[in-house]
Short mmCIF file of C-alpha atoms in Angstrom, two decimals:
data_model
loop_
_atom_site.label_atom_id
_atom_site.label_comp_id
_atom_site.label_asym_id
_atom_site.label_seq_id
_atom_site.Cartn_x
_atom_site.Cartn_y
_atom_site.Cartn_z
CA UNK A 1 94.84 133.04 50.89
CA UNK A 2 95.13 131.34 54.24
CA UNK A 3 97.90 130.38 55.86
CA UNK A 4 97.05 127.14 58.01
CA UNK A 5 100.00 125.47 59.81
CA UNK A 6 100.73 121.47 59.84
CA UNK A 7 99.83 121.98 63.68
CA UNK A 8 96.61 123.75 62.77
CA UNK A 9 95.05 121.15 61.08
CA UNK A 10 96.19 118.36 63.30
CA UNK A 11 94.51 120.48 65.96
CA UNK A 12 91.38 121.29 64.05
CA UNK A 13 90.62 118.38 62.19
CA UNK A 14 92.18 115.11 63.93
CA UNK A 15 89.75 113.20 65.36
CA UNK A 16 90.18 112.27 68.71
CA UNK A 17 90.50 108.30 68.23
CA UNK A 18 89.83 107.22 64.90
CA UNK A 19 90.17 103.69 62.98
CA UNK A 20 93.87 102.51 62.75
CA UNK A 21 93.85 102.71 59.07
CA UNK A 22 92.68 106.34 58.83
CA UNK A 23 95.93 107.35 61.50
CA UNK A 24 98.67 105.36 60.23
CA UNK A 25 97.84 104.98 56.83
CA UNK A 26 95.98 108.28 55.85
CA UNK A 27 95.99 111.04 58.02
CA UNK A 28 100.01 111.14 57.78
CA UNK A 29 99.19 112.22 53.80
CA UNK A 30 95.57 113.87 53.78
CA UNK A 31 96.95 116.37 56.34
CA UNK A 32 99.55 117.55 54.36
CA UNK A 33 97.16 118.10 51.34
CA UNK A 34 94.92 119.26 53.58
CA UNK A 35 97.33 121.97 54.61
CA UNK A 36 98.48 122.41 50.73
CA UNK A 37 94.37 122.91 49.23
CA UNK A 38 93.07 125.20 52.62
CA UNK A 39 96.24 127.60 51.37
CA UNK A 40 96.33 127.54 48.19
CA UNK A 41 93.03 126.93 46.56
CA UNK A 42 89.66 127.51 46.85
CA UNK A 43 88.54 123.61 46.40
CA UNK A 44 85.10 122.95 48.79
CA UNK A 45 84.53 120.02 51.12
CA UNK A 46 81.93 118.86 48.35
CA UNK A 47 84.15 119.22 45.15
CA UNK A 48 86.60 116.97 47.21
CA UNK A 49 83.16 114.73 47.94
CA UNK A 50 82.84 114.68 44.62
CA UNK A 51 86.27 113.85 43.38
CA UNK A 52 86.38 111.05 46.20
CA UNK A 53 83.22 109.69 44.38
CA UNK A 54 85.03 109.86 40.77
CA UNK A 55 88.38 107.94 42.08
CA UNK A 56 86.66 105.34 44.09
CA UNK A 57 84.74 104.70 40.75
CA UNK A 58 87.49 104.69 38.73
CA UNK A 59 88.72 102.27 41.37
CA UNK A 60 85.49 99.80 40.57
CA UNK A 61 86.55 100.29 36.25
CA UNK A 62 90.01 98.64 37.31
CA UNK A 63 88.30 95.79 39.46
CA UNK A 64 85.89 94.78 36.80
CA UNK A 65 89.11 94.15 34.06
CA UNK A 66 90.11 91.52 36.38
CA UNK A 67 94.31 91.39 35.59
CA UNK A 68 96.42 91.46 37.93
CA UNK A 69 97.63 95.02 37.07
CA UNK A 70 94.61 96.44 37.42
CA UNK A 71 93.70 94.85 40.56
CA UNK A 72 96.84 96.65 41.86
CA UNK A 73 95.39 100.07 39.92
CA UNK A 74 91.49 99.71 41.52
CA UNK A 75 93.53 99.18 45.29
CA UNK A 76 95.80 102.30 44.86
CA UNK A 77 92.73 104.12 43.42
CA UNK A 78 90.47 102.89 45.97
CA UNK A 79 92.84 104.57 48.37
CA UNK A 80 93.31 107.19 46.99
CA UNK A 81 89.83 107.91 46.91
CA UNK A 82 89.17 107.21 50.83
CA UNK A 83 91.86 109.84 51.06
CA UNK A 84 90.44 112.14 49.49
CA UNK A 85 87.17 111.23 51.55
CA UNK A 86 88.59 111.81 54.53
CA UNK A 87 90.09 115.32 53.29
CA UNK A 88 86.81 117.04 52.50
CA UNK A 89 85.74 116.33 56.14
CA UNK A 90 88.98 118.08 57.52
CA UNK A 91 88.26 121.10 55.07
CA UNK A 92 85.45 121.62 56.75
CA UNK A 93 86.20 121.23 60.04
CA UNK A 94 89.51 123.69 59.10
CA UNK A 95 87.81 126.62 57.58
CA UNK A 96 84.45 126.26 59.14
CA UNK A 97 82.60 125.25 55.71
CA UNK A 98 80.57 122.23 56.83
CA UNK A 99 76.87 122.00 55.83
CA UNK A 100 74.31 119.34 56.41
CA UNK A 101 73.68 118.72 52.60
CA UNK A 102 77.51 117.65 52.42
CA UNK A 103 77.54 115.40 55.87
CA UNK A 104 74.55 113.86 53.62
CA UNK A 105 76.75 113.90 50.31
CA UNK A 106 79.12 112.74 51.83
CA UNK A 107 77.22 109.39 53.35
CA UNK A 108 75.20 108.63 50.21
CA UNK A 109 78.70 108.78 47.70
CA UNK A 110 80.13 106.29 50.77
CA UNK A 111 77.16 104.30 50.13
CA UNK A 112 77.47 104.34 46.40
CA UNK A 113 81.02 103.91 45.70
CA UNK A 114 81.21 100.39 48.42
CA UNK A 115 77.93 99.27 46.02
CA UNK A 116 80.07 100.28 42.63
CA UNK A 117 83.23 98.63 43.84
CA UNK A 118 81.43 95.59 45.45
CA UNK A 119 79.68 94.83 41.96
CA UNK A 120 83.02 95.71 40.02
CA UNK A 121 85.81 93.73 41.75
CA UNK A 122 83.25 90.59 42.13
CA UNK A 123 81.91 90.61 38.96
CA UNK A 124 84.64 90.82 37.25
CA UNK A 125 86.10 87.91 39.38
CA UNK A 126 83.16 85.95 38.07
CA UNK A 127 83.47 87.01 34.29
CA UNK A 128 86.76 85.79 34.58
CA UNK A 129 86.53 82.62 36.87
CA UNK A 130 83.00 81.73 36.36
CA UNK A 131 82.75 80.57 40.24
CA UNK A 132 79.02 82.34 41.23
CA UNK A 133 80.79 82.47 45.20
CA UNK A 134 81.67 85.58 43.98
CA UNK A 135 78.69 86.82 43.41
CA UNK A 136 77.03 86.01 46.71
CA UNK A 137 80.45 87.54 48.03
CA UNK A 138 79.25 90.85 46.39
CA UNK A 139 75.66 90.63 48.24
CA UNK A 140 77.68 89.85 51.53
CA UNK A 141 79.70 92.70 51.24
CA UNK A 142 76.71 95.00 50.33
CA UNK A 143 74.84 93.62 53.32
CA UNK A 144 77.50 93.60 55.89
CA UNK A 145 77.91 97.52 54.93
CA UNK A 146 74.35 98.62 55.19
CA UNK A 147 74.18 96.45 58.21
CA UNK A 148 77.05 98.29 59.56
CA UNK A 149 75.71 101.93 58.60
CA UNK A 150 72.38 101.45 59.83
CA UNK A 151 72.97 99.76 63.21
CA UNK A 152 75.74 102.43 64.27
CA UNK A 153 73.11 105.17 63.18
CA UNK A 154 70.52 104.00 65.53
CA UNK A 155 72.66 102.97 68.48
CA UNK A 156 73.57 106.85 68.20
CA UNK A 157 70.37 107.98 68.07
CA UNK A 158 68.95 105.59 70.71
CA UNK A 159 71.85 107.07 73.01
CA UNK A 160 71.42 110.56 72.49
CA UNK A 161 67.88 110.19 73.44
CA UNK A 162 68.90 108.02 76.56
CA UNK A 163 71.09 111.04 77.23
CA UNK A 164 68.95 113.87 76.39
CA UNK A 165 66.07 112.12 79.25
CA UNK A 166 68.94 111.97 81.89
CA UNK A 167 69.94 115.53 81.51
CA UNK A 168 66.26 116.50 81.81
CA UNK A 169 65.54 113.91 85.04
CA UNK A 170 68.34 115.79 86.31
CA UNK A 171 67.72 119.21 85.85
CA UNK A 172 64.47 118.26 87.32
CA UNK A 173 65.73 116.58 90.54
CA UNK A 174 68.05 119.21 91.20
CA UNK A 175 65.15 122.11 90.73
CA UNK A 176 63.64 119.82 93.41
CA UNK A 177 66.51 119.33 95.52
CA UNK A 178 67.14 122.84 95.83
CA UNK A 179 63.02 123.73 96.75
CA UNK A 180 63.34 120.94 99.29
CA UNK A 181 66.50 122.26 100.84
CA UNK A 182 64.77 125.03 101.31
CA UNK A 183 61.91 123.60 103.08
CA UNK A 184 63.92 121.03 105.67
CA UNK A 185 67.92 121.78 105.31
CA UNK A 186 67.95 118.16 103.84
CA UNK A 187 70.35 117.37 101.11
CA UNK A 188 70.20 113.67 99.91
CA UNK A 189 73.80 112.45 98.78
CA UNK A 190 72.15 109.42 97.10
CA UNK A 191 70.87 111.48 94.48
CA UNK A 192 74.10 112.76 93.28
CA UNK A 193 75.54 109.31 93.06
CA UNK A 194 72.65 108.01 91.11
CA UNK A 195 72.52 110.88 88.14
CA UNK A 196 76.73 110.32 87.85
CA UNK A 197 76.37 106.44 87.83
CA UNK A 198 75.37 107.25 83.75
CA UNK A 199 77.87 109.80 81.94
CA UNK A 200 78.81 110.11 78.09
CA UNK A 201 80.38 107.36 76.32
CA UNK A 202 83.84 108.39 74.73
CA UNK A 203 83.41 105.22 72.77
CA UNK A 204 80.13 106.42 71.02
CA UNK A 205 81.03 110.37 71.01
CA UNK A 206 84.69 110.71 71.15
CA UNK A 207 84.73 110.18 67.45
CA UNK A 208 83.13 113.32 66.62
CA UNK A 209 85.57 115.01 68.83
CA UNK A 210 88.83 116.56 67.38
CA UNK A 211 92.50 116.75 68.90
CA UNK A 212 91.87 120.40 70.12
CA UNK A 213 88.75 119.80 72.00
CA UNK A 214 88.93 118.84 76.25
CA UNK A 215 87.82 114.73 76.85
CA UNK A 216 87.67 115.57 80.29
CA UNK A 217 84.07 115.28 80.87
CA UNK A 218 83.80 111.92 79.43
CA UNK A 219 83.47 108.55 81.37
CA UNK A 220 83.65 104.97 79.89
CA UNK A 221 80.56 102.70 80.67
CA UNK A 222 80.36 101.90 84.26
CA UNK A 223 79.23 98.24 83.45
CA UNK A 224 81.81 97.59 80.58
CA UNK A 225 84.44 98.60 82.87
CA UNK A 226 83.48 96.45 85.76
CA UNK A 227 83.13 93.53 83.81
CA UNK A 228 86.77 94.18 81.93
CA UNK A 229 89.02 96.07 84.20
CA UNK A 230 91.83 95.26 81.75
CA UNK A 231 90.10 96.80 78.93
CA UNK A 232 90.53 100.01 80.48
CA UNK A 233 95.03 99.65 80.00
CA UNK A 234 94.12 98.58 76.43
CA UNK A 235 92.30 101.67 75.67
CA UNK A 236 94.79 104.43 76.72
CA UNK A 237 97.38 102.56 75.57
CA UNK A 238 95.27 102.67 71.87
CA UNK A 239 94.26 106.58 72.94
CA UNK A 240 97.69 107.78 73.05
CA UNK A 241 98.18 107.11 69.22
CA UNK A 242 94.70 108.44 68.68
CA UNK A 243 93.58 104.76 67.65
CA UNK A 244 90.23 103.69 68.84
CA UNK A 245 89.61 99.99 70.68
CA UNK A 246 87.22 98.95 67.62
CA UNK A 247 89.79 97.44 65.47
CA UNK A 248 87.91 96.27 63.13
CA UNK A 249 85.37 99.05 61.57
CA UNK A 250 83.34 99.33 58.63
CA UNK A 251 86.47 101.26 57.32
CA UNK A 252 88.80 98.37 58.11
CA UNK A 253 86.47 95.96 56.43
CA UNK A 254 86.31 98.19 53.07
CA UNK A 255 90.07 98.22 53.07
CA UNK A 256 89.82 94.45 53.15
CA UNK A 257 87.95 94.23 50.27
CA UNK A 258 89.09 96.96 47.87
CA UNK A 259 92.46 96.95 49.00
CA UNK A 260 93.87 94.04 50.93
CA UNK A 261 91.53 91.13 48.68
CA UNK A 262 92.43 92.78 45.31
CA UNK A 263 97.06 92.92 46.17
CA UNK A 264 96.12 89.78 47.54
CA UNK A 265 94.44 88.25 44.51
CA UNK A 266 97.54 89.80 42.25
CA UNK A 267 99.88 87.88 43.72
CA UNK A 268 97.37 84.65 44.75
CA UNK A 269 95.12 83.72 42.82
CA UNK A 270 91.72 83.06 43.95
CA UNK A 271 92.78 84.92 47.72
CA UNK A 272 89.52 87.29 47.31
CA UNK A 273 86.96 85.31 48.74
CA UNK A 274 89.12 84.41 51.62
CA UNK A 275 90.60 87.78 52.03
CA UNK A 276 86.99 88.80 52.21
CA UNK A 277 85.56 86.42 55.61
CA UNK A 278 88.40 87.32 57.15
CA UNK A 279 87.44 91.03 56.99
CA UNK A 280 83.59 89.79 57.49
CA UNK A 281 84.47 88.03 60.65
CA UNK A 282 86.48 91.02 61.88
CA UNK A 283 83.68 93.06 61.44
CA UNK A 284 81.27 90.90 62.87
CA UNK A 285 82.75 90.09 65.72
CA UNK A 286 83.38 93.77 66.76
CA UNK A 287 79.79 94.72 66.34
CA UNK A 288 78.78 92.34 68.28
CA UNK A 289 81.02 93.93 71.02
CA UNK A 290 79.21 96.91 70.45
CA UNK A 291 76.20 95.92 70.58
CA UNK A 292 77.25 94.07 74.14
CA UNK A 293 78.07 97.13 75.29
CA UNK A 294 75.13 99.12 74.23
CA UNK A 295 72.75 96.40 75.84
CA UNK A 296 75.29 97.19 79.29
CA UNK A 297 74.51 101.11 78.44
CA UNK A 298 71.07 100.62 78.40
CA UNK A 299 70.68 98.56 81.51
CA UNK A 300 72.74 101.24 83.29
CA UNK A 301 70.16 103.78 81.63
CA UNK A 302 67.39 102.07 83.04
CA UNK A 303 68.81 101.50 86.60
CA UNK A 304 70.03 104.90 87.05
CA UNK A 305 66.86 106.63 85.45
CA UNK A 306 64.33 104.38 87.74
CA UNK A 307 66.85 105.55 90.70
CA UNK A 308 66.15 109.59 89.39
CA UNK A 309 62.76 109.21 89.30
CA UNK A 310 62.49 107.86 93.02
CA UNK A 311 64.08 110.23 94.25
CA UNK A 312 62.17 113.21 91.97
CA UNK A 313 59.58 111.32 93.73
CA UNK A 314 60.61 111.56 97.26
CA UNK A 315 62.02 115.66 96.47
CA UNK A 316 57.89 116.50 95.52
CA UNK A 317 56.81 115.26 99.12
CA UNK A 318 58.79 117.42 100.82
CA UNK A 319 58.21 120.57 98.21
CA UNK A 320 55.56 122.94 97.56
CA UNK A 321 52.66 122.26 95.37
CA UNK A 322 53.41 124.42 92.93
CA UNK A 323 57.08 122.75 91.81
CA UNK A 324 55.15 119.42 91.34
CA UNK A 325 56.54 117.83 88.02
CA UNK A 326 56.42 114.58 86.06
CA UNK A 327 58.97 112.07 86.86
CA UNK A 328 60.68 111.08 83.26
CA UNK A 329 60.31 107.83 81.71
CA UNK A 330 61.98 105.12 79.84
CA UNK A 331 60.73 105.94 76.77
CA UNK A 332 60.83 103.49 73.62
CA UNK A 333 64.73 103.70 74.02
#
């Protein structure tokens, strides 16, 4: 058996800034059973995948009976279950296990156990109320997840392709630089202040990152940081408890619902529905921050790119022939 320390899996499996409810409220238990199941048993990141799946569902059984004790049962369930979620991902990070079939398991039981829940806890709220709000509350909640999902999937794709065209305009201009250093002695300053002006976005990538690994190398965006200076003494003030600056996540918002709404509703009646826009607007309004940002990113991508490709431009006057190479473009990104 292995024998992983408490510090080893903080180390290994931590995420670098992660939502609020996943450090104080999670990781202070899943590590521990994280520690207990890499030592002791041979349980894989799927069969915890799985078993996350089976609790959260068990979780949406509770909602649909409607009582107040079993609205308490689905939100410690429901808990539980994200727990356990959160677990299989640290197992694999831990003993090295991960696979791309259980990133993908892993998404799709997300996916299905929000849908089961969603349907559960409102429609038992409407077998027992009769009030159809609660039914468009279910398609709300649906929507705002898959709206979520999807829109954070593309702005990461979008950016690693804005990243992946930077890193080739500059391998390009500096294959360039050096050719026309060697033809005049001239080195052009500008150049390395225009390929810097653009660097990795801890707020995008940082989240894949775990304790262990250097940040070093990452840079905020220039043109979020000019615009909110004070943003910056938020952030490392958030960074040093390992909490990220988006508050409000899809994981906060599915706490809302299947835990906050459902104690709320025990001891309130009726509280789902508002319980439920509060978490909405939370989760709106922080995606719209995002997306402010990534329309900032992208007009920094732009500028800097167009300022790369002028001076590729310039470098293949003053170089032979035979290093003559395409500026990089735009793209569809």
């Amino acid at each position: 058996m292995a024998n992983f320390t408490l510090d080893d899996v903080r180390q290994r499996t931590y995420k670098a800034r992660d939502a609020w409810w996943t450090v104080l409220l999670v990781d202070p238990l899943a590590s521990r059973l994280v520690k207990l199941t890499a030592n002791r048993t041979r349980v894989t990141p799927n069969q915890l995948t799985v078993g996350a799946l089976v609790l959260g569902l068990a979780a949406g059984a509770c909602f649909a009976v409607a009582s107040w004790p079993w609205l308490l049962a689905g939100a410690l369930l429901y808990h539980l279950s994200f727990t356990l979620d959160c677990m299989d991902g640290k197992i694999a990070r831990l003993k090295g296990t991960g696979s791309v079939f259980g990133a993908w398991l892993d998404y799709i039981f997300d996916r299905v156990r929000v849908l089961a829940c969603a349907i559960a806890l409102m429609g038992g709220q409407y077998h027992a109320t009769g009030n159809e709000a609660y039914i468009w509350t279910a398609l709300a909640v649906v929507f705002l997840d898959m709206l979520r999902y999807m829109d954070a999937l593309e702005i990461y794709k979008i950016r690693a392709q804005m990243r992946d065209t930077l890193t080739a305009a500059r391998e390009e201009a500096h294959s360039l630089e050096a050719a026309a250093q060697r033809a005049n002695g001239h080195v052009d300053e500008d150049l390395r202040s225009a390929e810097g002006a653009f660097a990795d976005d801890p707020e995008a990538d940082m989240e894949d990152r775990v304790v262990g690994d250097d940040p070093a190398n990452a840079a905020l965006q220039s043109g979020f940081y000019r615009r909110f200076p004070w943003y910056i003494r938020v952030r490392n003030v958030l960074m040093a408890g390992r909490i990220r600056p988006h508050l409000f996540s899809g994981i906060e918002f599915q706490m809302g619902v299947f835990i906050v709404a459902p104690i709320a509703a025990a001891a309130i009646s009726g509280a789902i529905i508002p319980v439920v826009a509060a978490s909405a607007a939370g989760l709106l309004t922080f995606e719209l921050i995002i997306i402010y940002k990534f329309w900032l990113a992208a007009r920094d991508y732009s500028r800097n790119l167009t300022n790369l490709n002028t001076k590729i431009t310039e470098y293949r006057t003053q170089t032979p022939g035979d290093l003559t190479t395409t500026p990089a473009t735009t793209g569809s990104g």
